[in-house]
Short mmCIF file of C-alpha atoms in Angstrom, two decimals:
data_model
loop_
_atom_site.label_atom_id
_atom_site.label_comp_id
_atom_site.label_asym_id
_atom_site.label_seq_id
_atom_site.Cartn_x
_atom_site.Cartn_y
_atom_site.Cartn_z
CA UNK A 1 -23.95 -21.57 -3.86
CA UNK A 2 -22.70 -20.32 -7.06
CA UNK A 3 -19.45 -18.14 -7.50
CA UNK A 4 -18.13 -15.50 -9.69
CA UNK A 5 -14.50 -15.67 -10.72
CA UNK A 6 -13.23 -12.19 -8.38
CA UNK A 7 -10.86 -11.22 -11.05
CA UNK A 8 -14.21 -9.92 -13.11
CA UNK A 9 -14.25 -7.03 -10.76
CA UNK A 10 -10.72 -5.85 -11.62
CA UNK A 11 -10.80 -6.77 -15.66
CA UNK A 12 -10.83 -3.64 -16.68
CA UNK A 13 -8.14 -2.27 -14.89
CA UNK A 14 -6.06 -5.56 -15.62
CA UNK A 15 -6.53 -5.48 -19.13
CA UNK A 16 -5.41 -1.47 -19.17
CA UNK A 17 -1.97 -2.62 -17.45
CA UNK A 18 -0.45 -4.92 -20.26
CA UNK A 19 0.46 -1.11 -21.88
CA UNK A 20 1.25 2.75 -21.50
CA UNK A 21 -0.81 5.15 -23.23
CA UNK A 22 2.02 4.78 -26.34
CA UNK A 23 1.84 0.76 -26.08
CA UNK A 24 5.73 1.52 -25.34
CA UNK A 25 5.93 -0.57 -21.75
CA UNK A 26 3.49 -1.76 -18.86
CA UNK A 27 1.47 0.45 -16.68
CA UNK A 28 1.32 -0.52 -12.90
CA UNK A 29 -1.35 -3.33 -12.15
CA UNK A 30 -4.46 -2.12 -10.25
CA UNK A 31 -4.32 -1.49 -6.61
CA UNK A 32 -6.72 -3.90 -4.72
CA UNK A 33 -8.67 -5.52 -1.69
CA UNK A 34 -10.32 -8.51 -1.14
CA UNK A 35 -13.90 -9.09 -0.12
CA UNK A 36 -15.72 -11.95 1.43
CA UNK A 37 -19.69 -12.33 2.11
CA UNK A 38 -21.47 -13.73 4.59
CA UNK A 39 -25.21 -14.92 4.96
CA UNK A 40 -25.90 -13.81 8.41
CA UNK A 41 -29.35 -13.15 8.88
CA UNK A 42 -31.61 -16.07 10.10
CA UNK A 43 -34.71 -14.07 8.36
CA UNK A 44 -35.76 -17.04 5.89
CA UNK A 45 -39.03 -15.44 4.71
CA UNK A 46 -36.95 -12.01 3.43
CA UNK A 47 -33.72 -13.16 3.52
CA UNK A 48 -33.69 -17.50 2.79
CA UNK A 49 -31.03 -17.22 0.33
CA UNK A 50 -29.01 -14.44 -1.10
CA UNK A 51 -26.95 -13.04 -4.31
CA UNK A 52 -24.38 -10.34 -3.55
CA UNK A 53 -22.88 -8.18 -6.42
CA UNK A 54 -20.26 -5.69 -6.24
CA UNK A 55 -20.60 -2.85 -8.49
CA UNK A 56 -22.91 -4.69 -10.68
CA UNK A 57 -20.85 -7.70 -10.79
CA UNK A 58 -22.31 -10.82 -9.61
CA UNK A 59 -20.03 -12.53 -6.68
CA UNK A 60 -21.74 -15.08 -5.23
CA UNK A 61 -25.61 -16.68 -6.29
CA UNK A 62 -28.03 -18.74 -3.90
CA UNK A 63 -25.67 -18.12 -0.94
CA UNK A 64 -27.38 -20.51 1.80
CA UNK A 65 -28.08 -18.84 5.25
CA UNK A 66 -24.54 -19.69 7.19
CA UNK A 67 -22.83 -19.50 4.11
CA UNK A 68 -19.42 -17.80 2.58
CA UNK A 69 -18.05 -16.88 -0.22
CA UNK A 70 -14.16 -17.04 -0.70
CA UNK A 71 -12.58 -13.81 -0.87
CA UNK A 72 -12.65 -11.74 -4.41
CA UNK A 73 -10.43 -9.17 -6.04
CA UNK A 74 -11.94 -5.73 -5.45
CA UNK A 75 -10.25 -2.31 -7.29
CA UNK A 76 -9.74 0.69 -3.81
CA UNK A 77 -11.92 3.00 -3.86
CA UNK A 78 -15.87 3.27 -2.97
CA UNK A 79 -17.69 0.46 -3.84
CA UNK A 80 -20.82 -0.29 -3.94
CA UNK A 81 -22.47 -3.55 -2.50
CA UNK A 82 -25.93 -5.03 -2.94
CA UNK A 83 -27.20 -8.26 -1.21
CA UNK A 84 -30.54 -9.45 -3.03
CA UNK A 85 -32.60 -11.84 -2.09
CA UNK A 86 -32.26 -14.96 -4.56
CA UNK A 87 -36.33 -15.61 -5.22
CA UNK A 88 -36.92 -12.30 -6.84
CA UNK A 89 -33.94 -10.13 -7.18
CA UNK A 90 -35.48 -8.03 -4.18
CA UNK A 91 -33.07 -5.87 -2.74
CA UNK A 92 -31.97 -6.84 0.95
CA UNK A 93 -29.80 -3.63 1.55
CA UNK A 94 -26.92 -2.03 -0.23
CA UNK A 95 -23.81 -0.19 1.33
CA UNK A 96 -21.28 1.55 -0.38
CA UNK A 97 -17.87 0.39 1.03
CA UNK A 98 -14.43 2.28 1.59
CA UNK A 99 -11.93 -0.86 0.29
CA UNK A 100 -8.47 0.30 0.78
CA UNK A 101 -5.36 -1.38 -1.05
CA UNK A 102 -3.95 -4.70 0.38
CA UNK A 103 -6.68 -4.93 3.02
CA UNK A 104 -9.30 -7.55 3.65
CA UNK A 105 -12.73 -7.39 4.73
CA UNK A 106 -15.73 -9.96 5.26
CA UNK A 107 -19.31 -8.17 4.71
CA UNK A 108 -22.27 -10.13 6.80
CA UNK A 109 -25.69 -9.65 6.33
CA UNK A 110 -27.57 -9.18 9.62
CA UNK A 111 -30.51 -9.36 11.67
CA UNK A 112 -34.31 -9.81 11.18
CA UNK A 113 -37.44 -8.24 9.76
CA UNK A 114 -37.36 -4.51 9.37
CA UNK A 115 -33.56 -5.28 11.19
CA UNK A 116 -31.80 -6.36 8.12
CA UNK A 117 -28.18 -4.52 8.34
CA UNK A 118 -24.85 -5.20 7.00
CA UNK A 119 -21.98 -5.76 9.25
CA UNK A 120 -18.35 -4.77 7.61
CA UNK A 121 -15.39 -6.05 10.12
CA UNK A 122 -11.67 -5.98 8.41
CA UNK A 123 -9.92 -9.02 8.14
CA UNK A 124 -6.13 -8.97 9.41
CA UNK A 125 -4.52 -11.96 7.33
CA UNK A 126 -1.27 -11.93 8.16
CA UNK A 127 0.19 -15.25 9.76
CA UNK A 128 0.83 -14.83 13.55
CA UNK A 129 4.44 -15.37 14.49
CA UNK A 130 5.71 -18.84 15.52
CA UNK A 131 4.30 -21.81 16.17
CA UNK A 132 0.67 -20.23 16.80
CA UNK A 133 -2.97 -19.41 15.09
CA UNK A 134 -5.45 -16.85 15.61
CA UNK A 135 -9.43 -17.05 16.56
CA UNK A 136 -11.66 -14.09 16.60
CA UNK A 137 -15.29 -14.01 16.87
CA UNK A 138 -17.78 -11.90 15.39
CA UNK A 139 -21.36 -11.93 17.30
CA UNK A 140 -24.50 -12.01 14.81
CA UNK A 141 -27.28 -13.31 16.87
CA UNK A 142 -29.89 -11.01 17.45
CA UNK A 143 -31.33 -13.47 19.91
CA UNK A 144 -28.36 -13.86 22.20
CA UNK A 145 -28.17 -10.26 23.79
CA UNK A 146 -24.29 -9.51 24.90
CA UNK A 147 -21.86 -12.24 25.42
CA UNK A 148 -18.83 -13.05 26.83
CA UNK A 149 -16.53 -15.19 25.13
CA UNK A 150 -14.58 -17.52 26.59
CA UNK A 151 -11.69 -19.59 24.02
CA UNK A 152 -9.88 -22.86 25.92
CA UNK A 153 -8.32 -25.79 25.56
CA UNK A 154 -11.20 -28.73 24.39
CA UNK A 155 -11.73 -30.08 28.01
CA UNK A 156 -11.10 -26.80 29.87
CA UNK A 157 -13.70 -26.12 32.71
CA UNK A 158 -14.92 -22.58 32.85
CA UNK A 159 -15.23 -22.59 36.59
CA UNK A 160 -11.83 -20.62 37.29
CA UNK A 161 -11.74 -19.27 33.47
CA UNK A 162 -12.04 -15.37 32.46
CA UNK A 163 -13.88 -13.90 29.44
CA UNK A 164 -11.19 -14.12 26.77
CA UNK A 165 -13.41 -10.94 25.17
CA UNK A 166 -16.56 -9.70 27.50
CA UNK A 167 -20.11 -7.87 26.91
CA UNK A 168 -19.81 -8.22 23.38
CA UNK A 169 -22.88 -6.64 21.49
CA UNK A 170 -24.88 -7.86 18.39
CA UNK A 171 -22.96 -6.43 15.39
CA UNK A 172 -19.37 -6.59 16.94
CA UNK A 173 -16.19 -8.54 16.99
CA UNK A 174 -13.82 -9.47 19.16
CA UNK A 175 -10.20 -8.82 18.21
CA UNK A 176 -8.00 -11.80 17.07
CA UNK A 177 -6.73 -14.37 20.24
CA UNK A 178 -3.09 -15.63 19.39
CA UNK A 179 -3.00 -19.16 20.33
CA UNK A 180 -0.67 -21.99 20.38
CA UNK A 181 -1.24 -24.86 17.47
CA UNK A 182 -3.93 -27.98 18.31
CA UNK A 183 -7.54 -27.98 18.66
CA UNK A 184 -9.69 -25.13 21.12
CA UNK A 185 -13.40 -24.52 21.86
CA UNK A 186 -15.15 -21.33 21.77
CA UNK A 187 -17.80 -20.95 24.09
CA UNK A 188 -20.28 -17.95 24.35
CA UNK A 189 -22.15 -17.30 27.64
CA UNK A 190 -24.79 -14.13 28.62
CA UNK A 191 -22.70 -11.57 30.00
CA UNK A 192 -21.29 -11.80 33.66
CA UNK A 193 -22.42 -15.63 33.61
CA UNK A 194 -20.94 -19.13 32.62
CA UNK A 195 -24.01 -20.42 31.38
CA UNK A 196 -23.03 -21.37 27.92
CA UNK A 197 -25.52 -20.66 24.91
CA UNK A 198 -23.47 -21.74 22.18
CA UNK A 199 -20.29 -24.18 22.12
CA UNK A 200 -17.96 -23.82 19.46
CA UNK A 201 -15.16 -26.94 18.73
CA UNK A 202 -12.07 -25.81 16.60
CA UNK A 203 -10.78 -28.32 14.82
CA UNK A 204 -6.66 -28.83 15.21
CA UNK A 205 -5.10 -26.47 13.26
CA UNK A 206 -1.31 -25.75 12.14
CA UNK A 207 0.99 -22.88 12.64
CA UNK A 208 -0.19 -19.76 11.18
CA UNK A 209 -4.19 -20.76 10.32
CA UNK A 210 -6.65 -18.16 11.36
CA UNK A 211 -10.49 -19.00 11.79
CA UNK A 212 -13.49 -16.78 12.40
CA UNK A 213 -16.43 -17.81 14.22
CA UNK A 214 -19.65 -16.32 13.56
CA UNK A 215 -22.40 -16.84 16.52
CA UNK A 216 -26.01 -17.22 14.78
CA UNK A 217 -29.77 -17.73 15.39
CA UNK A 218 -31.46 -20.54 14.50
CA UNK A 219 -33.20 -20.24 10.93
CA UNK A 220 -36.06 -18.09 11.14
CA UNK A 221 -34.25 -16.47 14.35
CA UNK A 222 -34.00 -16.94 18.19
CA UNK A 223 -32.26 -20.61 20.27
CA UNK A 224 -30.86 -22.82 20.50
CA UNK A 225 -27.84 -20.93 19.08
CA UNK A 226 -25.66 -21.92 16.08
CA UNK A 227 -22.63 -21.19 14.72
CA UNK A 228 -19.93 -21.18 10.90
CA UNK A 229 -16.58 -21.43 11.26
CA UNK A 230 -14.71 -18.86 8.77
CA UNK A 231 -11.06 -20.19 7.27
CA UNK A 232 -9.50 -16.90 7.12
CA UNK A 233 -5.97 -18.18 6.26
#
């Protein structure tokens, strides 16, 4: 996967702040987001690898199915996005995105066949107080049908454990879990069961990291389940 420098999609702006409109004194710098993409969809015949520009700028090339790029420099305002697929330049789908000063987001693409959708969540960056991380999940498995979500301690039975997030649909996320430091496992069961369809380790992490984990098909869609862990922070 190639990347594009994010500071390309604020140049302009940059370049206007060194002066006033009488080159007297500076003009305030550009208010800005940040962006990050995701390959979501398992679709390998429409979909096998992506390129994702941001109002014509070109932000990440060849991104791999379970893939991310880091997060880029993006002026407020409405944006537009456009995932195309790599082989041809064929459009996959194109939003147009609200980005709002000092805010993150993370834009997945989603689904299969004629079900190829974007999925916008908003990132919320800031460390978590103490000696603690954060986990969230975001479910894009078409296969998988709701979930419940269940985030413990590596050898934690789920026997007398309940759903940390339940009945969470295709094309949502959970909100953030606050957590103390060390190593967890996120595990993702059909809802109302403990039958676990995908098993997620978390590596040990320090005070104040923050991961996402994305549920996913296969390649080419349906089980066994996978997964990509996001470093948020």
């Amino acid at each position: 996967m190639r990347l594009v420098h994010g500071a390309l999609l604020v140049a302009g702006a940059v370049g206007l702040a060194g002066c006033g409109e009488d080159g007297a004194g500076p003009t305030a710098a550009p208010a800005v987001g940040r962006l990050r993409f995701v390959h979501a969809s398992p679709d390998t015949a429409r979909a096998k690898t992506v390129d994702v520009r941001v109002e014509r700028v070109p932000v990440g090339a060849a991104i791999a199915y379970k893939a991310a790029t880091s997060y880029v420099l993006v002026r407020e305002g409405q944006r537009e996005v456009v995932f195309r697929k790599s082989a041809d330049s064929t459009t996959v789908f194109s939003l147009t995105l609200a980005v709002s000063a000092s805010t993150d987001y993370t834009v997945l693409s989603t689904g299969l066949g004629t079900d190829l959708l974007p999925l916008t969540v908003v990132d919320t960056n800031t460390a978590p107080a103490g000696d603690s991380v954060k986990i969230r999940v975001v479910h894009a498995a078409p296969a998988a049908g709701s979930v419940d979500v269940y985030v413990t301690t590596p050898t934690a039975s789920l026997t007398a454990e309940t759903p940390d997030a339940s009945n969470v649909s295709f094309r949502a996320a959970s909100g953030y879990f606050t957590l103390g430091v060390g190593a967890h496992r996120v595990r993702f069961t059909p809802t109302g069961t403990k039958t676990v369809s995908l098993d997620v380790s978390i590596p040990s992490l320090t005070a104040g990291r923050i991961r996402t984990v994305v549920a996913l098909d296969k390649a080419g869609g349906g089980a066994p389940l996978t997964s990509a862990t996001l470093a948020d922070r």
